[in-house]
PDB file of C-alpha atoms and ligand atoms in Angstrom:
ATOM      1  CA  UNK A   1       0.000   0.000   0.000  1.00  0.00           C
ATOM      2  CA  UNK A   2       1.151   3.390  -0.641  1.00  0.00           C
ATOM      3  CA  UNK A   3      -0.071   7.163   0.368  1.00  0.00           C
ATOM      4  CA  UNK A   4      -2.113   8.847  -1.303  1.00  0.00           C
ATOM      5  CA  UNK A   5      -3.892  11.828  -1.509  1.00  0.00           C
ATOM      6  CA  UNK A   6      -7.770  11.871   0.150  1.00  0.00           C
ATOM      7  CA  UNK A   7     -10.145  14.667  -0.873  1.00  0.00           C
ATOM      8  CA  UNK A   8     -13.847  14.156  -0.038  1.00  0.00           C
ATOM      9  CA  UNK A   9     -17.068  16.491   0.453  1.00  0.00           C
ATOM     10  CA  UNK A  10     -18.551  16.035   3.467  1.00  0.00           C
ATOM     11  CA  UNK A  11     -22.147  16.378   3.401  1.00  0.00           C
ATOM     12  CA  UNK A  12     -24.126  13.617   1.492  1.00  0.00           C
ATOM     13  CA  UNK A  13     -20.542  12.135   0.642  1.00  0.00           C
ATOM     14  CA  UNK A  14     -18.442  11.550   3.601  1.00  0.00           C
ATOM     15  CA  UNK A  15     -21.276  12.173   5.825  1.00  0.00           C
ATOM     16  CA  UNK A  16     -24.725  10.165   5.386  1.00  0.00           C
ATOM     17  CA  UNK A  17     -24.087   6.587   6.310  1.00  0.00           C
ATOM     18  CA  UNK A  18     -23.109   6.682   9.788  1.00  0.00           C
ATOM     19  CA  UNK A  19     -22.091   2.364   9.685  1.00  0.00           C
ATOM     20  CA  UNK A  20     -19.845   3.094   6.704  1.00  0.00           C
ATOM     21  CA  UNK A  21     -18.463   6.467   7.796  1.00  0.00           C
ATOM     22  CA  UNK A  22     -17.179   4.698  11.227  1.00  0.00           C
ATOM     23  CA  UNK A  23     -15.379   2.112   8.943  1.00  0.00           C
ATOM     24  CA  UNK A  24     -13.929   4.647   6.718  1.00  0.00           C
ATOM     25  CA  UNK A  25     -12.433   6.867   9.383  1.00  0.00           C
ATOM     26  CA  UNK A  26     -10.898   4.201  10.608  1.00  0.00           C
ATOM     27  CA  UNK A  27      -9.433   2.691   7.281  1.00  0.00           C
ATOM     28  CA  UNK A  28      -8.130   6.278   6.774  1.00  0.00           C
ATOM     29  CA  UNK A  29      -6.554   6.902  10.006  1.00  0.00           C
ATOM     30  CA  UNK A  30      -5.411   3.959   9.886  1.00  0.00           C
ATOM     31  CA  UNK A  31      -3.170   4.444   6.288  1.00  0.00           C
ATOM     32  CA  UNK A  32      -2.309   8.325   7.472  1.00  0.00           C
ATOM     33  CA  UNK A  33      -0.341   6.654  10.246  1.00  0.00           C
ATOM     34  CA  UNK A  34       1.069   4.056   8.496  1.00  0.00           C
ATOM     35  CA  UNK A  35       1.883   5.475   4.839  1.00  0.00           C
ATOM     36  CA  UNK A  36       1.571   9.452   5.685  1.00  0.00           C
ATOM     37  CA  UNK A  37      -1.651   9.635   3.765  1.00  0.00           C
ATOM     38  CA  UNK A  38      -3.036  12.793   3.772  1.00  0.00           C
ATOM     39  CA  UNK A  39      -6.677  13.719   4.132  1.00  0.00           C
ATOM     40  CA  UNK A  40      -8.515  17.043   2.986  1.00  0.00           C
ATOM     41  CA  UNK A  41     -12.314  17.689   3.262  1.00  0.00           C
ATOM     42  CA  UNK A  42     -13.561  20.167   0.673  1.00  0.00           C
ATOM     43  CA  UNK A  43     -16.893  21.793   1.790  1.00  0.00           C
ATOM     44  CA  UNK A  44     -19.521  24.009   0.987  1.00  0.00           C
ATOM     45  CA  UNK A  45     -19.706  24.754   4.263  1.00  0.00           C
ATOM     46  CA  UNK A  46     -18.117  27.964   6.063  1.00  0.00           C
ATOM     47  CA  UNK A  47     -15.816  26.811   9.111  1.00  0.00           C
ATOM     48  CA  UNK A  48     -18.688  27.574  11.537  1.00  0.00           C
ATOM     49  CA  UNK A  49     -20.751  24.997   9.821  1.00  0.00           C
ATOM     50  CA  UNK A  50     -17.959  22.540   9.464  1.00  0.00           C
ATOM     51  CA  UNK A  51     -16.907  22.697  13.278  1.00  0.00           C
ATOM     52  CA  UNK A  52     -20.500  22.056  14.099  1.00  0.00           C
ATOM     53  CA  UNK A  53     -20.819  18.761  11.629  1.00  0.00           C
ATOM     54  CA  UNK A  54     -17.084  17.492  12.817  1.00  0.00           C
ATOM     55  CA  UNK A  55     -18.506  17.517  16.531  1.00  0.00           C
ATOM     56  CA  UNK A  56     -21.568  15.981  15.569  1.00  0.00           C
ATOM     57  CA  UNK A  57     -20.482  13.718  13.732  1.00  0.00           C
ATOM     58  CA  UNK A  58     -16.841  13.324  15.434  1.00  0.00           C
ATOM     59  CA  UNK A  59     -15.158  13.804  12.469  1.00  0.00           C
ATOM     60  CA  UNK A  60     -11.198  12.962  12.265  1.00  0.00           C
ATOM     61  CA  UNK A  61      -9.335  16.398  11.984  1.00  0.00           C
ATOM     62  CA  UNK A  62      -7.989  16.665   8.466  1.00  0.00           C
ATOM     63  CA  UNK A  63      -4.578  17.613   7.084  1.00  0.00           C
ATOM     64  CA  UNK A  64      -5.875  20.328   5.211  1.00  0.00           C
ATOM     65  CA  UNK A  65      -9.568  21.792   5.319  1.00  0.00           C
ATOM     66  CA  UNK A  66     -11.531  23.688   2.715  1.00  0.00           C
ATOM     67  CA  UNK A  67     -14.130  25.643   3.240  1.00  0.00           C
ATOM     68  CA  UNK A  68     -16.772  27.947   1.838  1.00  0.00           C
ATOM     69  CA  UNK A  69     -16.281  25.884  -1.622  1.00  0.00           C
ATOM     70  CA  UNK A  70     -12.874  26.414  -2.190  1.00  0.00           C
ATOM     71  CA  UNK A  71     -12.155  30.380  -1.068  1.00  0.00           C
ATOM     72  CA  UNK A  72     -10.741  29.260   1.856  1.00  0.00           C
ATOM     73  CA  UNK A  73      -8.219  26.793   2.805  1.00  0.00           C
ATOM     74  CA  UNK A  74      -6.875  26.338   6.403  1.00  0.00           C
ATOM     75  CA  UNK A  75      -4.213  24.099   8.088  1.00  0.00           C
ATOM     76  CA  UNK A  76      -3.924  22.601  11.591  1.00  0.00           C
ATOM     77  CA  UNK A  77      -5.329  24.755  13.976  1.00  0.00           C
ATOM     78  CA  UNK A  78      -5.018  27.899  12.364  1.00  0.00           C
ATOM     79  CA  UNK A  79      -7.797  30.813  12.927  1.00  0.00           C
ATOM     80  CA  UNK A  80      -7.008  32.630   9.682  1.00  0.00           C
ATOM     81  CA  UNK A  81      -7.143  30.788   5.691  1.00  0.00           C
ATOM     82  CA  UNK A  82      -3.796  30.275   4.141  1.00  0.00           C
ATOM     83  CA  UNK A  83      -2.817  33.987   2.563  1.00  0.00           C
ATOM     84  CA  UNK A  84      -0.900  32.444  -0.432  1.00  0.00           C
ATOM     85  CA  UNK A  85      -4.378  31.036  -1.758  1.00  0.00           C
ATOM     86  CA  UNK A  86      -6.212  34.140  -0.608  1.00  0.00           C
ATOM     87  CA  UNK A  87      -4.804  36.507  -2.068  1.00  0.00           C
ATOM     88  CA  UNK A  88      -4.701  34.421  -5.575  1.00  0.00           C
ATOM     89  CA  UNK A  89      -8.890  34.845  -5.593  1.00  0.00           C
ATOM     90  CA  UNK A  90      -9.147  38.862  -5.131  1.00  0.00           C
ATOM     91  CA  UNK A  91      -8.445  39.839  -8.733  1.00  0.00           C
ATOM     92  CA  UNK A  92     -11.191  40.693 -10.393  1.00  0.00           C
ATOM     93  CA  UNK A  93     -13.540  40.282  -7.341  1.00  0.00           C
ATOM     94  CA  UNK A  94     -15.766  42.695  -6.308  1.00  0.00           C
ATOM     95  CA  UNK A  95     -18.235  42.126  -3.313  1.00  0.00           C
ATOM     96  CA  UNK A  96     -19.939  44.895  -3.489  1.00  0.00           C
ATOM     97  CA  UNK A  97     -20.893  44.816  -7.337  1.00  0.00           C
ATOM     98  CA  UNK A  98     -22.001  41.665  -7.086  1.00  0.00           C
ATOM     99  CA  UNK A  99     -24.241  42.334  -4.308  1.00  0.00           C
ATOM    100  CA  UNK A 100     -25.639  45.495  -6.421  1.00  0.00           C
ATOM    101  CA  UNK A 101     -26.050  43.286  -9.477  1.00  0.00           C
ATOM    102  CA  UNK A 102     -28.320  40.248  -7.615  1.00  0.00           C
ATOM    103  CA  UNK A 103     -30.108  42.492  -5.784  1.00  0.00           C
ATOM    104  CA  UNK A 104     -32.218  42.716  -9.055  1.00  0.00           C
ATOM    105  CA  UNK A 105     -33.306  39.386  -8.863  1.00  0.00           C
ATOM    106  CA  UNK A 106     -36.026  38.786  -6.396  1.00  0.00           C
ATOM    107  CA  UNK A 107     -35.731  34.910  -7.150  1.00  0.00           C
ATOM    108  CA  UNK A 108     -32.159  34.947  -5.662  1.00  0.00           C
ATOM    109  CA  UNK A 109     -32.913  34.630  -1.717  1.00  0.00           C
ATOM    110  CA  UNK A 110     -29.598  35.284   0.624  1.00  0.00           C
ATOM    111  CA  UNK A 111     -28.046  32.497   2.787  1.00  0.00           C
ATOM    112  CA  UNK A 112     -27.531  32.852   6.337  1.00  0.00           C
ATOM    113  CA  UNK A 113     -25.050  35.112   6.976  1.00  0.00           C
ATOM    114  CA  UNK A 114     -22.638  32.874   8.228  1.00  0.00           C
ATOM    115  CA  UNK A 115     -22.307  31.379   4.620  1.00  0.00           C
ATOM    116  CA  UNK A 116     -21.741  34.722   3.365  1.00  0.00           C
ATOM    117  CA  UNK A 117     -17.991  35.067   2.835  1.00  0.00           C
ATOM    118  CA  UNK A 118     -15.163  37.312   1.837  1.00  0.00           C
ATOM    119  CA  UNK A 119     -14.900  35.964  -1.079  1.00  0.00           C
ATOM    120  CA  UNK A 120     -18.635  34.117  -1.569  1.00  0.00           C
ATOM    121  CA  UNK A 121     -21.867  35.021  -1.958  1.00  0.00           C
ATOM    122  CA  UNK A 122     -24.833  32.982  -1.668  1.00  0.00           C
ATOM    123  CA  UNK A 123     -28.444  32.579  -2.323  1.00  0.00           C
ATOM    124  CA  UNK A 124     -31.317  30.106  -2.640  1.00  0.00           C
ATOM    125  CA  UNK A 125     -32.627  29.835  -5.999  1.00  0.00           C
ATOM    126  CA  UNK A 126     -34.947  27.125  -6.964  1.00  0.00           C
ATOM    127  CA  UNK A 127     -35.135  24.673 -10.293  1.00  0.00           C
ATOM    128  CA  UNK A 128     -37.652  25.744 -11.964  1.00  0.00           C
ATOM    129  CA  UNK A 129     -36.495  29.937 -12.249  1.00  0.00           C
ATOM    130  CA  UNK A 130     -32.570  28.712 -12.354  1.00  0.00           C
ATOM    131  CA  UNK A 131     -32.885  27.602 -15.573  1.00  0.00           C
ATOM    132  CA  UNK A 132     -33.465  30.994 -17.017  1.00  0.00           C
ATOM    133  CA  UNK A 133     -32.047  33.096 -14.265  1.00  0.00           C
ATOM    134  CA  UNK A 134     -28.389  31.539 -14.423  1.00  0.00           C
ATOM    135  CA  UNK A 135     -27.619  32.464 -17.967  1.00  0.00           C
ATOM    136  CA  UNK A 136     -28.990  35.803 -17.566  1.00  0.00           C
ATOM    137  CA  UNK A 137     -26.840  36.586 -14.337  1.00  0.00           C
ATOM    138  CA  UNK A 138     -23.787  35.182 -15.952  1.00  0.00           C
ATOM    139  CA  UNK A 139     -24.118  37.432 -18.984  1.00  0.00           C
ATOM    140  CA  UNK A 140     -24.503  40.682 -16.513  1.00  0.00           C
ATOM    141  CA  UNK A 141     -21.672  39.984 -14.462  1.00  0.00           C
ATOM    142  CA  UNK A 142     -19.365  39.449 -17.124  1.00  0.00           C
ATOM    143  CA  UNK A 143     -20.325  42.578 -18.540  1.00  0.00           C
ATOM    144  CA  UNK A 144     -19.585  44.729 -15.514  1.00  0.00           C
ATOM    145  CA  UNK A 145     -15.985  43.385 -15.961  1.00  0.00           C
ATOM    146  CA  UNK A 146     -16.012  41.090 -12.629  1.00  0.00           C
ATOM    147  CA  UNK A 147     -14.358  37.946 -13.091  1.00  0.00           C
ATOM    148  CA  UNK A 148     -16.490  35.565 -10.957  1.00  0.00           C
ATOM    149  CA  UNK A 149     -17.928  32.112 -11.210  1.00  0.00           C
ATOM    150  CA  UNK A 150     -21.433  30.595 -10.372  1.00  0.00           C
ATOM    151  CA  UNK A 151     -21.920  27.375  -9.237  1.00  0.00           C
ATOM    152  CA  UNK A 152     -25.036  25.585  -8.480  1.00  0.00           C
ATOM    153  CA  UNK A 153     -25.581  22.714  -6.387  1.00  0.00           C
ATOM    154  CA  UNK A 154     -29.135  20.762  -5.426  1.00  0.00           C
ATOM    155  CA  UNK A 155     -31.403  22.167  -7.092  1.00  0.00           C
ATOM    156  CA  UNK A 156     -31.309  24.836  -4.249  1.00  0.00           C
ATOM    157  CA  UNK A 157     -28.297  26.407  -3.534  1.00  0.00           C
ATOM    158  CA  UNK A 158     -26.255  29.228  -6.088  1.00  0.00           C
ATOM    159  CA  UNK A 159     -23.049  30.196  -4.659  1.00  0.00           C
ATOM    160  CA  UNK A 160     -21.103  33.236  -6.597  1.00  0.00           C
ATOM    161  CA  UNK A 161     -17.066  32.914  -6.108  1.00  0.00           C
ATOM    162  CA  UNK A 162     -14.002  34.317  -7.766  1.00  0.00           C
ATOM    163  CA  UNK A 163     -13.277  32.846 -11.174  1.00  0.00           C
ATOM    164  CA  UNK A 164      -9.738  31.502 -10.138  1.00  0.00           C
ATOM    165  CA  UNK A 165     -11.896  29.728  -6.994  1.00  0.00           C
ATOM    166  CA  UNK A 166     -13.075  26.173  -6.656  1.00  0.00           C
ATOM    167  CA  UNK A 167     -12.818  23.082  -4.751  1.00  0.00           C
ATOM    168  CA  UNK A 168     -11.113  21.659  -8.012  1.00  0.00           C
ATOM    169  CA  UNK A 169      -8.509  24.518  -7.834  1.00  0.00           C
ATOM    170  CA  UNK A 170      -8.005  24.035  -4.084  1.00  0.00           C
ATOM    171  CA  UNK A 171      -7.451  20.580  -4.302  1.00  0.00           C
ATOM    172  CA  UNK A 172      -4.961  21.318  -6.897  1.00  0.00           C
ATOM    173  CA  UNK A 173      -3.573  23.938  -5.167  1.00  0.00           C
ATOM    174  CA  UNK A 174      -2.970  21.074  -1.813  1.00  0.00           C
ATOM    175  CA  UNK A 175      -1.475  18.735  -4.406  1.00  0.00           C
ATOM    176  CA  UNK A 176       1.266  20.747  -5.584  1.00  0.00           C
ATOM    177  CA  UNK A 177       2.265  22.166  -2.229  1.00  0.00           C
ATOM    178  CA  UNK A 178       2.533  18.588  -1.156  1.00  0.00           C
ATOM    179  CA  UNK A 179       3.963  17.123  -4.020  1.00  0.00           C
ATOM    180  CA  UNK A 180       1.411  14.498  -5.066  1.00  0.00           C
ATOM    181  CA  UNK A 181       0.820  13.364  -8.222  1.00  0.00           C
ATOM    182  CA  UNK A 182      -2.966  13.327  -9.962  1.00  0.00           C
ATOM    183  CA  UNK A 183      -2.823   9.548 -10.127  1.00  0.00           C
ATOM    184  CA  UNK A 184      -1.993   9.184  -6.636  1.00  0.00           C
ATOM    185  CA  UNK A 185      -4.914  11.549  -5.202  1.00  0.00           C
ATOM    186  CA  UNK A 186      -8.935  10.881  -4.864  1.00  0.00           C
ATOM    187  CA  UNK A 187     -11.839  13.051  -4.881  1.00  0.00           C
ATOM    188  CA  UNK A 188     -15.099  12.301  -3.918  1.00  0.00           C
ATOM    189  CA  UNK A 189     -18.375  13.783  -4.480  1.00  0.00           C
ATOM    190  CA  UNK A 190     -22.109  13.815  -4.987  1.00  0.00           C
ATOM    191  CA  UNK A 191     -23.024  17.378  -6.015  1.00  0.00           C
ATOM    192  CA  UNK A 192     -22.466  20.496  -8.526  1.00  0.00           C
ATOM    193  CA  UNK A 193     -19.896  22.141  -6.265  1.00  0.00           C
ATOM    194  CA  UNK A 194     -18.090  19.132  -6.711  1.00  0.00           C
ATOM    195  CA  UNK A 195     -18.151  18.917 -10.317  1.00  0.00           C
ATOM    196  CA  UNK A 196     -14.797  20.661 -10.397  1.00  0.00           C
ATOM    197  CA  UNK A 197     -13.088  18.662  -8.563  1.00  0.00           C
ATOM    198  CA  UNK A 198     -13.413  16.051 -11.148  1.00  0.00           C
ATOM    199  CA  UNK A 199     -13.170  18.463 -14.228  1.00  0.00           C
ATOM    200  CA  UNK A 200      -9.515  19.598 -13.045  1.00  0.00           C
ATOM    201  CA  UNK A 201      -7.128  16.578 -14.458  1.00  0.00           C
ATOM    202  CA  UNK A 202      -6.886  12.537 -13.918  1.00  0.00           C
ATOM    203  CA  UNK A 203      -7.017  12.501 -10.014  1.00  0.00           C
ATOM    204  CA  UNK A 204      -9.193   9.257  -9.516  1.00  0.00           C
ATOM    205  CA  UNK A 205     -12.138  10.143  -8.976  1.00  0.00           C
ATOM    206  CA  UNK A 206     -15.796   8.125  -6.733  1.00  0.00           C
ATOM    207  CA  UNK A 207     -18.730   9.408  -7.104  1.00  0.00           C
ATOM    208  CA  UNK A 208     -21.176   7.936  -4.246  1.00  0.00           C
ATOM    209  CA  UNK A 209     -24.339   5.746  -5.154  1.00  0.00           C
ATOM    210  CA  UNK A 210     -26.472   8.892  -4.334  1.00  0.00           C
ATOM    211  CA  UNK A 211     -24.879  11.287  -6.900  1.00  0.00           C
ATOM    212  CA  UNK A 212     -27.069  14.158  -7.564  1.00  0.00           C
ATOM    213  CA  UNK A 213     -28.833  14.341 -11.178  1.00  0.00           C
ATOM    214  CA  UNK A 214     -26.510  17.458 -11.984  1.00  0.00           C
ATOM    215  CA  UNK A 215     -23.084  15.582 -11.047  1.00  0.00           C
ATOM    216  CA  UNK A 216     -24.900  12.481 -12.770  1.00  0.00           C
ATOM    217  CA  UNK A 217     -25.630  14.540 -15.688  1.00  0.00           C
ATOM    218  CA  UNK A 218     -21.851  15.751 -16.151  1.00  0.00           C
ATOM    219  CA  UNK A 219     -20.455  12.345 -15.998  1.00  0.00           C
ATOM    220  CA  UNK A 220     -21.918  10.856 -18.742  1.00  0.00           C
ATOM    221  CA  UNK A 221     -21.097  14.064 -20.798  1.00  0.00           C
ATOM    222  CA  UNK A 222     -17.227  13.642 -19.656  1.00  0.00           C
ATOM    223  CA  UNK A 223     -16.463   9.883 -19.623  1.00  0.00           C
ATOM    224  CA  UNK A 224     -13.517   8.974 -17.861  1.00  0.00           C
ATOM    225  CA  UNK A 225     -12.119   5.987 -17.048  1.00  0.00           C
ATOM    226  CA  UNK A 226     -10.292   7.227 -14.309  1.00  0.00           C
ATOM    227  CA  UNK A 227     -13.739   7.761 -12.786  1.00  0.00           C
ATOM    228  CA  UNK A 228     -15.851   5.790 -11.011  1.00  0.00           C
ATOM    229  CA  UNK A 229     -19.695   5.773  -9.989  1.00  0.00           C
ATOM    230  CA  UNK A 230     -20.145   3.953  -7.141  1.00  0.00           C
ATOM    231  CA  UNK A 231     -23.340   1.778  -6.222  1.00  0.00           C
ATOM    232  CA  UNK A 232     -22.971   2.602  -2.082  1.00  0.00           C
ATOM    233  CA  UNK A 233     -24.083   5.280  -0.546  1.00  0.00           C
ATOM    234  CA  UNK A 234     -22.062   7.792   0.760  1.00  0.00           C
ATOM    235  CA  UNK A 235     -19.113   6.452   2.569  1.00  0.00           C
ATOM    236  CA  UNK A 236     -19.913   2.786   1.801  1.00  0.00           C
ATOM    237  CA  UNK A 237     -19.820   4.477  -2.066  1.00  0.00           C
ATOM    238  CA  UNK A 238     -16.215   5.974  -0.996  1.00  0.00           C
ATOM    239  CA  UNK A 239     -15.079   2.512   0.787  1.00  0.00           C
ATOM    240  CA  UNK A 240     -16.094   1.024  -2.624  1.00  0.00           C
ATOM    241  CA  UNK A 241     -14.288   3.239  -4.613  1.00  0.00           C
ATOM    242  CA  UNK A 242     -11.047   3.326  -2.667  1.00  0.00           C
ATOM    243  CA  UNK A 243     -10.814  -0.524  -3.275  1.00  0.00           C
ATOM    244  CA  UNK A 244     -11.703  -0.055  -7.176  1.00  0.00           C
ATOM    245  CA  UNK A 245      -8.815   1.637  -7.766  1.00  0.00           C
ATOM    246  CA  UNK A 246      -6.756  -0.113  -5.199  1.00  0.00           C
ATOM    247  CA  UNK A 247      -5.742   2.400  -2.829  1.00  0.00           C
ATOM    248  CA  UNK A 248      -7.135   0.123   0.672  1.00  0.00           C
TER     249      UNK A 248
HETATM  250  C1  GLC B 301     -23.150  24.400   1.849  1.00  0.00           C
HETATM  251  C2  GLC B 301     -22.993  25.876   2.221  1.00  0.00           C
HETATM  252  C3  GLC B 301     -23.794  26.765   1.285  1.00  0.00           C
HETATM  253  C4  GLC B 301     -23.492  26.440  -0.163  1.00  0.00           C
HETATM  254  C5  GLC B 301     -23.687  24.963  -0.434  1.00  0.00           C
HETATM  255  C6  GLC B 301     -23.310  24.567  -1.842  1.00  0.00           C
HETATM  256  O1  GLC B 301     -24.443  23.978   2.104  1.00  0.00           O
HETATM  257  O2  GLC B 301     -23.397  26.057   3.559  1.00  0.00           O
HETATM  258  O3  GLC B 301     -23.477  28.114   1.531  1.00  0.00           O
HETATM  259  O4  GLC B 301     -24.304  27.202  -1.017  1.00  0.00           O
HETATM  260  O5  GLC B 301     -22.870  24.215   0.462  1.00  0.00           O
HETATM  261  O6  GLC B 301     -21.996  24.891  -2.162  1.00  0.00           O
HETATM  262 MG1   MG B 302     -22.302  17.196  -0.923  1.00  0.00          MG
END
């Protein structure tokens, strides 16, 4: 067995199947102490909400965390999000204009405020008006020159983040600094903010039994061999996959 890098959402994905998640805590402590595997959650989640699901659901403490899909990425302990990635995302970012621009839309409905970020906004949008909202917002906020992306996940939730920002780029950004190669790292995932973490190269990549219809629809559009649907739910879809490709 060798190390290897672990990268997993948490909610619906890591977390979901209580049974399974015990056994795959384990398995993974297990191989951190014995081959220096590393693991990373990558949430949607700010911090706040992640501390409250890792006590709830006594989560083991990763080697890297991040948060607030992809804008922020912490390490140990740390209060404050690593300042090299940081200040990668403020170019062409602009809070404020963003914020002017969806306040037009009375279909866009704000988060809490804890999941409003320095650099992420959110709303709740639903199905049926994101189909013709998206496109339109997209357009706009190109035009005002801001460089931002929007990413939708659930058929609920529309978050609006810096271009240069997403779990995908994080994840990359982890690899490198660690010196791990694609085919040696795993991501995992079951929703449209995970999407790009398995559009950004040949990292292997599970998605769980439970795979919403929008991550379902963009895996049959991008076939990859290096890519594999799982029948399991949740962590018992992660187990699964981590044996597929022989990693446990
Ligand atoms: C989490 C966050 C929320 C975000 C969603 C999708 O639920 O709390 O702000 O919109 O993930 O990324
Ligand atoms: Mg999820």
């Amino acid at each position: 067995m060798n190390k290897f890098l672990f990268v997993t959402d948490l909610d619906n994905t890591f977390v979901g199947n209580d049974e399974a998640l015990t056994e795959l805590q384990q398995t993974l402590s297990e191989h951190r102490q014995k081959y220096g595997t590393k693991i990373v959650y990558a949430t949607g989640r700010s911090r706040v909400l992640y501390q409250e699901l890792q006590i709830e659901k006594n989560l083991i403490e990763p080697d890297a965390l991040v948060v607030s899909v992809g804008t922020e990425i912490y390490f140990d302990e740390s209060d404050t999000p690593d300042f090299t990635w940081s200040e990668r995302l403020a170019d062409g970012w602009n809070r404020d204009l963003v914020l002017s621009e969806t306040a037009k839309y009375p279909e866009l409905v704000p988060q809490p405020d804890s999941e409003q970020r320095p650099f992420k906004i959110s709303f709740f949008l639903k199905e049926e008006s994101a189909h013709k909202i998206l496109p339109l917002l997209d357009t706009k906020l190109s035009k005002c020159g801001l460089n931002i992306k929007l990413i939708y996940s659930s058929g609920v939730d529309l978050d609006i983040v810096p271009r240069h920002s997403d779990k995908g780029q994080a994840m990359q950004f982890l690899r490198q600094k660690w010196g791990i190669a694609a085919e040696e790292t795993v991501v995992c995932g079951d929703s449209g903010n995970d999407i790009a973490l398995f559009a950004v190269g040949n990292e292997r990549g599970i998605l769980v039994g439970n795979a919403r219809p929008e991550l379902l629809q963009w895996h049959n559009e991008n076939p990859a061999d290096y890519r594999y649907l799982a029948q399991s739910f949740c962590a018992g879809g992660i187990l699964e996959g981590l044996k597929h490709f022989g990693f446990i």
